[in-house]
Short mmCIF file of N, CA and C in Angstrom, two decimals:
data_model
loop_
_atom_site.label_atom_id
_atom_site.label_comp_id
_atom_site.label_asym_id
_atom_site.label_seq_id
_atom_site.Cartn_x
_atom_site.Cartn_y
_atom_site.Cartn_z
N MET A 29 -12.77 -13.40 1.71
CA MET A 29 -13.22 -12.04 1.79
C MET A 29 -12.41 -11.15 0.85
N ILE A 30 -11.11 -11.39 0.75
CA ILE A 30 -10.29 -10.56 -0.12
C ILE A 30 -10.76 -10.67 -1.57
N ALA A 31 -11.10 -11.88 -2.00
CA ALA A 31 -11.56 -12.09 -3.37
C ALA A 31 -13.00 -11.67 -3.58
N GLY A 32 -13.71 -11.39 -2.50
CA GLY A 32 -15.09 -10.97 -2.62
C GLY A 32 -16.08 -12.12 -2.62
N LEU A 33 -15.63 -13.31 -2.28
CA LEU A 33 -16.52 -14.47 -2.27
C LEU A 33 -17.31 -14.59 -0.97
N LEU A 34 -16.79 -13.99 0.09
CA LEU A 34 -17.47 -14.00 1.39
C LEU A 34 -17.72 -12.57 1.84
N GLU A 35 -18.84 -12.36 2.47
CA GLU A 35 -19.16 -11.04 3.04
C GLU A 35 -18.43 -10.89 4.37
N SER A 36 -17.94 -9.69 4.65
CA SER A 36 -17.31 -9.46 5.95
C SER A 36 -18.36 -9.04 6.97
N ASP A 37 -18.12 -9.41 8.21
CA ASP A 37 -19.02 -9.02 9.29
C ASP A 37 -18.83 -7.56 9.68
N GLN A 38 -17.59 -7.11 9.56
CA GLN A 38 -17.29 -5.73 9.92
C GLN A 38 -16.01 -5.30 9.22
N GLY A 39 -15.80 -4.02 9.13
CA GLY A 39 -14.59 -3.48 8.53
C GLY A 39 -14.63 -3.51 7.01
N ARG A 40 -13.56 -3.02 6.44
CA ARG A 40 -13.42 -2.95 4.98
C ARG A 40 -12.04 -3.44 4.59
N ILE A 41 -11.91 -3.90 3.37
CA ILE A 41 -10.64 -4.38 2.85
C ILE A 41 -10.21 -3.46 1.73
N TYR A 42 -8.94 -3.03 1.77
CA TYR A 42 -8.37 -2.17 0.74
C TYR A 42 -7.08 -2.79 0.22
N ILE A 43 -6.87 -2.70 -1.08
CA ILE A 43 -5.60 -3.04 -1.70
C ILE A 43 -5.23 -1.85 -2.57
N ASN A 44 -4.02 -1.31 -2.33
CA ASN A 44 -3.56 -0.11 -3.05
C ASN A 44 -4.62 0.99 -3.02
N GLU A 45 -5.20 1.16 -1.86
CA GLU A 45 -6.20 2.20 -1.60
C GLU A 45 -7.50 2.01 -2.39
N GLN A 46 -7.69 0.82 -2.95
CA GLN A 46 -8.93 0.47 -3.64
C GLN A 46 -9.77 -0.39 -2.70
N GLU A 47 -11.00 0.04 -2.43
CA GLU A 47 -11.86 -0.71 -1.53
C GLU A 47 -12.46 -1.91 -2.24
N GLN A 48 -12.50 -3.05 -1.54
CA GLN A 48 -13.09 -4.25 -2.08
C GLN A 48 -14.60 -4.07 -2.19
N SER A 49 -15.11 -4.25 -3.41
CA SER A 49 -16.55 -4.26 -3.64
C SER A 49 -16.81 -4.96 -4.96
N ALA A 50 -18.00 -5.47 -5.13
CA ALA A 50 -18.35 -6.20 -6.35
C ALA A 50 -18.26 -5.33 -7.59
N SER A 51 -18.42 -4.03 -7.44
CA SER A 51 -18.44 -3.13 -8.59
C SER A 51 -17.11 -2.42 -8.84
N ASN A 52 -16.09 -2.66 -8.02
CA ASN A 52 -14.82 -1.95 -8.16
C ASN A 52 -13.87 -2.75 -9.06
N ASP A 53 -13.84 -2.40 -10.34
CA ASP A 53 -13.00 -3.12 -11.30
C ASP A 53 -11.51 -2.91 -11.03
N GLU A 54 -11.12 -1.75 -10.52
CA GLU A 54 -9.71 -1.51 -10.21
C GLU A 54 -9.23 -2.44 -9.10
N TYR A 55 -10.07 -2.68 -8.12
CA TYR A 55 -9.74 -3.62 -7.04
C TYR A 55 -9.58 -5.03 -7.61
N LYS A 56 -10.51 -5.42 -8.48
CA LYS A 56 -10.49 -6.77 -9.05
C LYS A 56 -9.20 -7.04 -9.83
N LYS A 57 -8.63 -6.00 -10.44
CA LYS A 57 -7.38 -6.17 -11.19
C LYS A 57 -6.22 -6.52 -10.27
N LEU A 58 -6.36 -6.23 -8.98
CA LEU A 58 -5.28 -6.45 -8.02
C LEU A 58 -5.38 -7.79 -7.29
N VAL A 59 -6.44 -8.55 -7.56
CA VAL A 59 -6.65 -9.82 -6.88
C VAL A 59 -6.42 -10.95 -7.88
N ALA A 60 -5.68 -11.98 -7.46
CA ALA A 60 -5.40 -13.11 -8.34
C ALA A 60 -5.58 -14.41 -7.58
N TYR A 61 -5.84 -15.46 -8.31
CA TYR A 61 -6.01 -16.80 -7.75
C TYR A 61 -4.95 -17.71 -8.36
N VAL A 62 -4.27 -18.47 -7.54
CA VAL A 62 -3.28 -19.43 -8.02
C VAL A 62 -3.77 -20.82 -7.65
N PRO A 63 -4.25 -21.59 -8.64
CA PRO A 63 -4.81 -22.92 -8.36
C PRO A 63 -3.73 -23.95 -8.04
N ASP A 64 -4.13 -25.03 -7.40
CA ASP A 64 -3.20 -26.13 -7.12
C ASP A 64 -2.80 -26.85 -8.40
N LYS A 65 -3.76 -27.09 -9.27
CA LYS A 65 -3.48 -27.76 -10.54
C LYS A 65 -3.23 -26.70 -11.60
N SER A 66 -2.14 -26.84 -12.32
CA SER A 66 -1.75 -25.84 -13.30
C SER A 66 -2.74 -25.78 -14.46
N PRO A 67 -3.24 -24.58 -14.77
CA PRO A 67 -4.12 -24.43 -15.92
C PRO A 67 -3.35 -24.19 -17.22
N VAL A 68 -2.03 -24.27 -17.16
CA VAL A 68 -1.18 -23.97 -18.32
C VAL A 68 -0.97 -25.23 -19.15
N TYR A 69 -1.06 -25.08 -20.48
CA TYR A 69 -0.80 -26.22 -21.36
C TYR A 69 0.63 -26.72 -21.15
N ASP A 70 0.81 -28.03 -21.15
CA ASP A 70 2.11 -28.64 -20.88
C ASP A 70 3.19 -28.24 -21.89
N PHE A 71 2.80 -27.94 -23.12
CA PHE A 71 3.79 -27.65 -24.16
C PHE A 71 4.31 -26.21 -24.13
N ILE A 72 3.65 -25.33 -23.38
CA ILE A 72 4.07 -23.92 -23.31
C ILE A 72 5.31 -23.79 -22.44
N GLN A 73 6.27 -23.01 -22.91
CA GLN A 73 7.48 -22.75 -22.14
C GLN A 73 7.24 -21.60 -21.17
N GLY A 74 8.10 -21.50 -20.15
CA GLY A 74 7.96 -20.46 -19.14
C GLY A 74 7.91 -19.06 -19.72
N ALA A 75 8.84 -18.74 -20.62
CA ALA A 75 8.88 -17.40 -21.23
C ALA A 75 7.64 -17.14 -22.07
N GLU A 76 7.17 -18.15 -22.80
CA GLU A 76 5.96 -17.98 -23.60
C GLU A 76 4.76 -17.67 -22.72
N PHE A 77 4.66 -18.36 -21.60
CA PHE A 77 3.56 -18.13 -20.66
C PHE A 77 3.59 -16.70 -20.13
N LEU A 78 4.76 -16.26 -19.68
CA LEU A 78 4.86 -14.90 -19.14
C LEU A 78 4.61 -13.85 -20.22
N ASN A 79 5.07 -14.10 -21.44
CA ASN A 79 4.79 -13.17 -22.55
C ASN A 79 3.30 -13.09 -22.83
N LEU A 80 2.61 -14.22 -22.75
CA LEU A 80 1.16 -14.24 -22.94
C LEU A 80 0.47 -13.40 -21.86
N ILE A 81 0.87 -13.58 -20.61
CA ILE A 81 0.28 -12.82 -19.52
C ILE A 81 0.56 -11.33 -19.70
N CYS A 82 1.78 -10.98 -20.11
CA CYS A 82 2.11 -9.57 -20.37
C CYS A 82 1.21 -9.00 -21.46
N SER A 83 0.98 -9.77 -22.50
CA SER A 83 0.13 -9.33 -23.60
C SER A 83 -1.31 -9.11 -23.13
N ILE A 84 -1.83 -10.03 -22.36
CA ILE A 84 -3.20 -9.93 -21.86
C ILE A 84 -3.36 -8.72 -20.95
N ARG A 85 -2.39 -8.52 -20.06
CA ARG A 85 -2.48 -7.43 -19.08
C ARG A 85 -1.90 -6.11 -19.59
N LYS A 86 -1.39 -6.13 -20.81
CA LYS A 86 -0.78 -4.94 -21.41
C LYS A 86 0.36 -4.41 -20.53
N LEU A 87 1.26 -5.32 -20.15
CA LEU A 87 2.41 -4.99 -19.32
C LEU A 87 3.69 -5.18 -20.10
N SER A 88 4.71 -4.48 -19.69
CA SER A 88 6.05 -4.71 -20.21
C SER A 88 6.59 -5.99 -19.59
N ALA A 89 7.42 -6.70 -20.34
CA ALA A 89 8.03 -7.92 -19.80
C ALA A 89 8.88 -7.61 -18.57
N ASP A 90 9.32 -6.35 -18.45
CA ASP A 90 10.11 -5.94 -17.29
C ASP A 90 9.34 -6.14 -15.98
N ALA A 91 8.02 -6.14 -16.05
CA ALA A 91 7.21 -6.30 -14.84
C ALA A 91 7.51 -7.62 -14.14
N TYR A 92 7.98 -8.61 -14.89
CA TYR A 92 8.23 -9.93 -14.33
C TYR A 92 9.70 -10.22 -14.03
N CYS A 93 10.60 -9.37 -14.51
CA CYS A 93 12.04 -9.65 -14.37
C CYS A 93 12.48 -9.82 -12.92
N LYS A 94 12.00 -8.96 -12.03
CA LYS A 94 12.43 -9.07 -10.63
C LYS A 94 11.98 -10.39 -10.01
N PHE A 95 10.80 -10.87 -10.41
CA PHE A 95 10.29 -12.12 -9.86
C PHE A 95 11.03 -13.32 -10.43
N ILE A 96 11.38 -13.26 -11.71
CA ILE A 96 12.16 -14.35 -12.33
C ILE A 96 13.49 -14.50 -11.60
N SER A 97 14.13 -13.37 -11.33
CA SER A 97 15.40 -13.38 -10.62
C SER A 97 15.21 -13.84 -9.17
N TRP A 98 14.19 -13.34 -8.53
CA TRP A 98 13.91 -13.66 -7.13
C TRP A 98 13.72 -15.16 -6.94
N PHE A 99 12.94 -15.78 -7.85
CA PHE A 99 12.67 -17.22 -7.76
C PHE A 99 13.74 -18.07 -8.46
N LYS A 100 14.76 -17.42 -9.05
CA LYS A 100 15.84 -18.11 -9.75
C LYS A 100 15.30 -19.03 -10.86
N LEU A 101 14.48 -18.44 -11.73
CA LEU A 101 13.82 -19.22 -12.78
C LEU A 101 14.44 -19.02 -14.16
N GLU A 102 15.56 -18.33 -14.25
CA GLU A 102 16.16 -18.05 -15.55
C GLU A 102 16.37 -19.32 -16.38
N GLU A 103 16.80 -20.40 -15.74
CA GLU A 103 17.09 -21.64 -16.47
C GLU A 103 15.82 -22.37 -16.94
N TYR A 104 14.65 -21.95 -16.46
CA TYR A 104 13.39 -22.61 -16.81
C TYR A 104 12.58 -21.85 -17.86
N LEU A 105 13.07 -20.71 -18.31
CA LEU A 105 12.31 -19.90 -19.26
C LEU A 105 12.06 -20.62 -20.58
N ASP A 106 13.00 -21.46 -21.00
CA ASP A 106 12.86 -22.18 -22.28
C ASP A 106 12.43 -23.63 -22.10
N ILE A 107 11.95 -23.97 -20.92
CA ILE A 107 11.53 -25.34 -20.60
C ILE A 107 10.00 -25.42 -20.64
N PRO A 108 9.43 -26.45 -21.30
CA PRO A 108 7.97 -26.62 -21.29
C PRO A 108 7.47 -26.98 -19.88
N PHE A 109 6.26 -26.57 -19.58
CA PHE A 109 5.68 -26.85 -18.27
C PHE A 109 5.63 -28.35 -17.97
N ALA A 110 5.52 -29.18 -19.00
CA ALA A 110 5.49 -30.64 -18.80
C ALA A 110 6.76 -31.15 -18.13
N GLN A 111 7.87 -30.44 -18.31
CA GLN A 111 9.15 -30.86 -17.76
C GLN A 111 9.49 -30.16 -16.44
N MET A 112 8.59 -29.33 -15.95
CA MET A 112 8.83 -28.60 -14.70
C MET A 112 8.21 -29.33 -13.51
N SER A 113 8.81 -29.14 -12.36
CA SER A 113 8.25 -29.70 -11.13
C SER A 113 7.01 -28.90 -10.73
N PHE A 114 6.26 -29.44 -9.79
CA PHE A 114 5.08 -28.75 -9.27
C PHE A 114 5.48 -27.39 -8.69
N GLY A 115 6.57 -27.36 -7.94
CA GLY A 115 7.02 -26.11 -7.31
C GLY A 115 7.43 -25.06 -8.32
N THR A 116 8.13 -25.46 -9.37
CA THR A 116 8.55 -24.51 -10.40
C THR A 116 7.34 -23.97 -11.14
N THR A 117 6.40 -24.84 -11.47
CA THR A 117 5.16 -24.41 -12.12
C THR A 117 4.43 -23.40 -11.24
N LYS A 118 4.36 -23.69 -9.96
CA LYS A 118 3.68 -22.79 -9.01
C LYS A 118 4.36 -21.43 -8.97
N LYS A 119 5.69 -21.40 -9.06
CA LYS A 119 6.41 -20.13 -9.06
C LYS A 119 6.03 -19.30 -10.27
N PHE A 120 5.91 -19.92 -11.44
CA PHE A 120 5.49 -19.18 -12.64
C PHE A 120 4.07 -18.63 -12.47
N LEU A 121 3.19 -19.42 -11.88
CA LEU A 121 1.82 -18.95 -11.65
C LEU A 121 1.79 -17.80 -10.65
N LEU A 122 2.63 -17.85 -9.63
CA LEU A 122 2.72 -16.74 -8.68
C LEU A 122 3.25 -15.48 -9.36
N ILE A 123 4.24 -15.64 -10.23
CA ILE A 123 4.77 -14.49 -10.96
C ILE A 123 3.67 -13.87 -11.82
N ALA A 124 2.90 -14.69 -12.49
CA ALA A 124 1.79 -14.18 -13.31
C ALA A 124 0.79 -13.42 -12.45
N ALA A 125 0.56 -13.89 -11.24
CA ALA A 125 -0.39 -13.23 -10.34
C ALA A 125 0.17 -11.93 -9.79
N TRP A 126 1.46 -11.88 -9.50
CA TRP A 126 2.06 -10.72 -8.85
C TRP A 126 2.64 -9.69 -9.80
N GLY A 127 2.78 -10.01 -11.06
CA GLY A 127 3.49 -9.15 -11.99
C GLY A 127 3.00 -7.73 -12.10
N ASN A 128 1.73 -7.49 -11.88
CA ASN A 128 1.20 -6.13 -12.03
C ASN A 128 1.06 -5.43 -10.68
N LEU A 129 1.76 -5.92 -9.68
CA LEU A 129 1.60 -5.36 -8.34
C LEU A 129 2.76 -4.46 -7.95
N ASN A 130 3.26 -3.64 -8.87
CA ASN A 130 4.31 -2.70 -8.53
C ASN A 130 3.79 -1.72 -7.49
N GLY A 131 4.54 -1.52 -6.43
CA GLY A 131 4.12 -0.61 -5.38
C GLY A 131 2.95 -1.14 -4.57
N PHE A 132 2.82 -2.44 -4.49
CA PHE A 132 1.70 -3.09 -3.80
C PHE A 132 1.67 -2.71 -2.32
N LYS A 133 0.50 -2.31 -1.84
CA LYS A 133 0.26 -2.04 -0.42
C LYS A 133 -1.10 -2.62 -0.08
N ALA A 134 -1.18 -3.35 1.00
CA ALA A 134 -2.47 -3.90 1.43
C ALA A 134 -2.78 -3.44 2.84
N SER A 135 -4.06 -3.27 3.13
CA SER A 135 -4.48 -2.96 4.50
C SER A 135 -5.81 -3.63 4.76
N PHE A 136 -6.04 -3.99 6.01
CA PHE A 136 -7.26 -4.70 6.39
C PHE A 136 -7.93 -3.96 7.51
#
């Protein structure tokens, strides 16, 4: 329901005061999907991946700094995804999903 794939029986879903609807592009910017299998090329390093996401989303690299520190990923920034564990890869994907959520508030 949060992603808009299922209809709700009752009530409304809001993220950062944006109501979930098929036509609300601002809401869609706040929803992310983190797959089980990494969609990242094995040769890309952690920092390169986050820089790419920053470029696509037009964000400062600072948007990800708190998450890098939180997940203790500093030592993996120069490591290719092929050499990372499943858990470390997942952490980078979560950071990419959460990076633009400054001041995130959700309500159901």
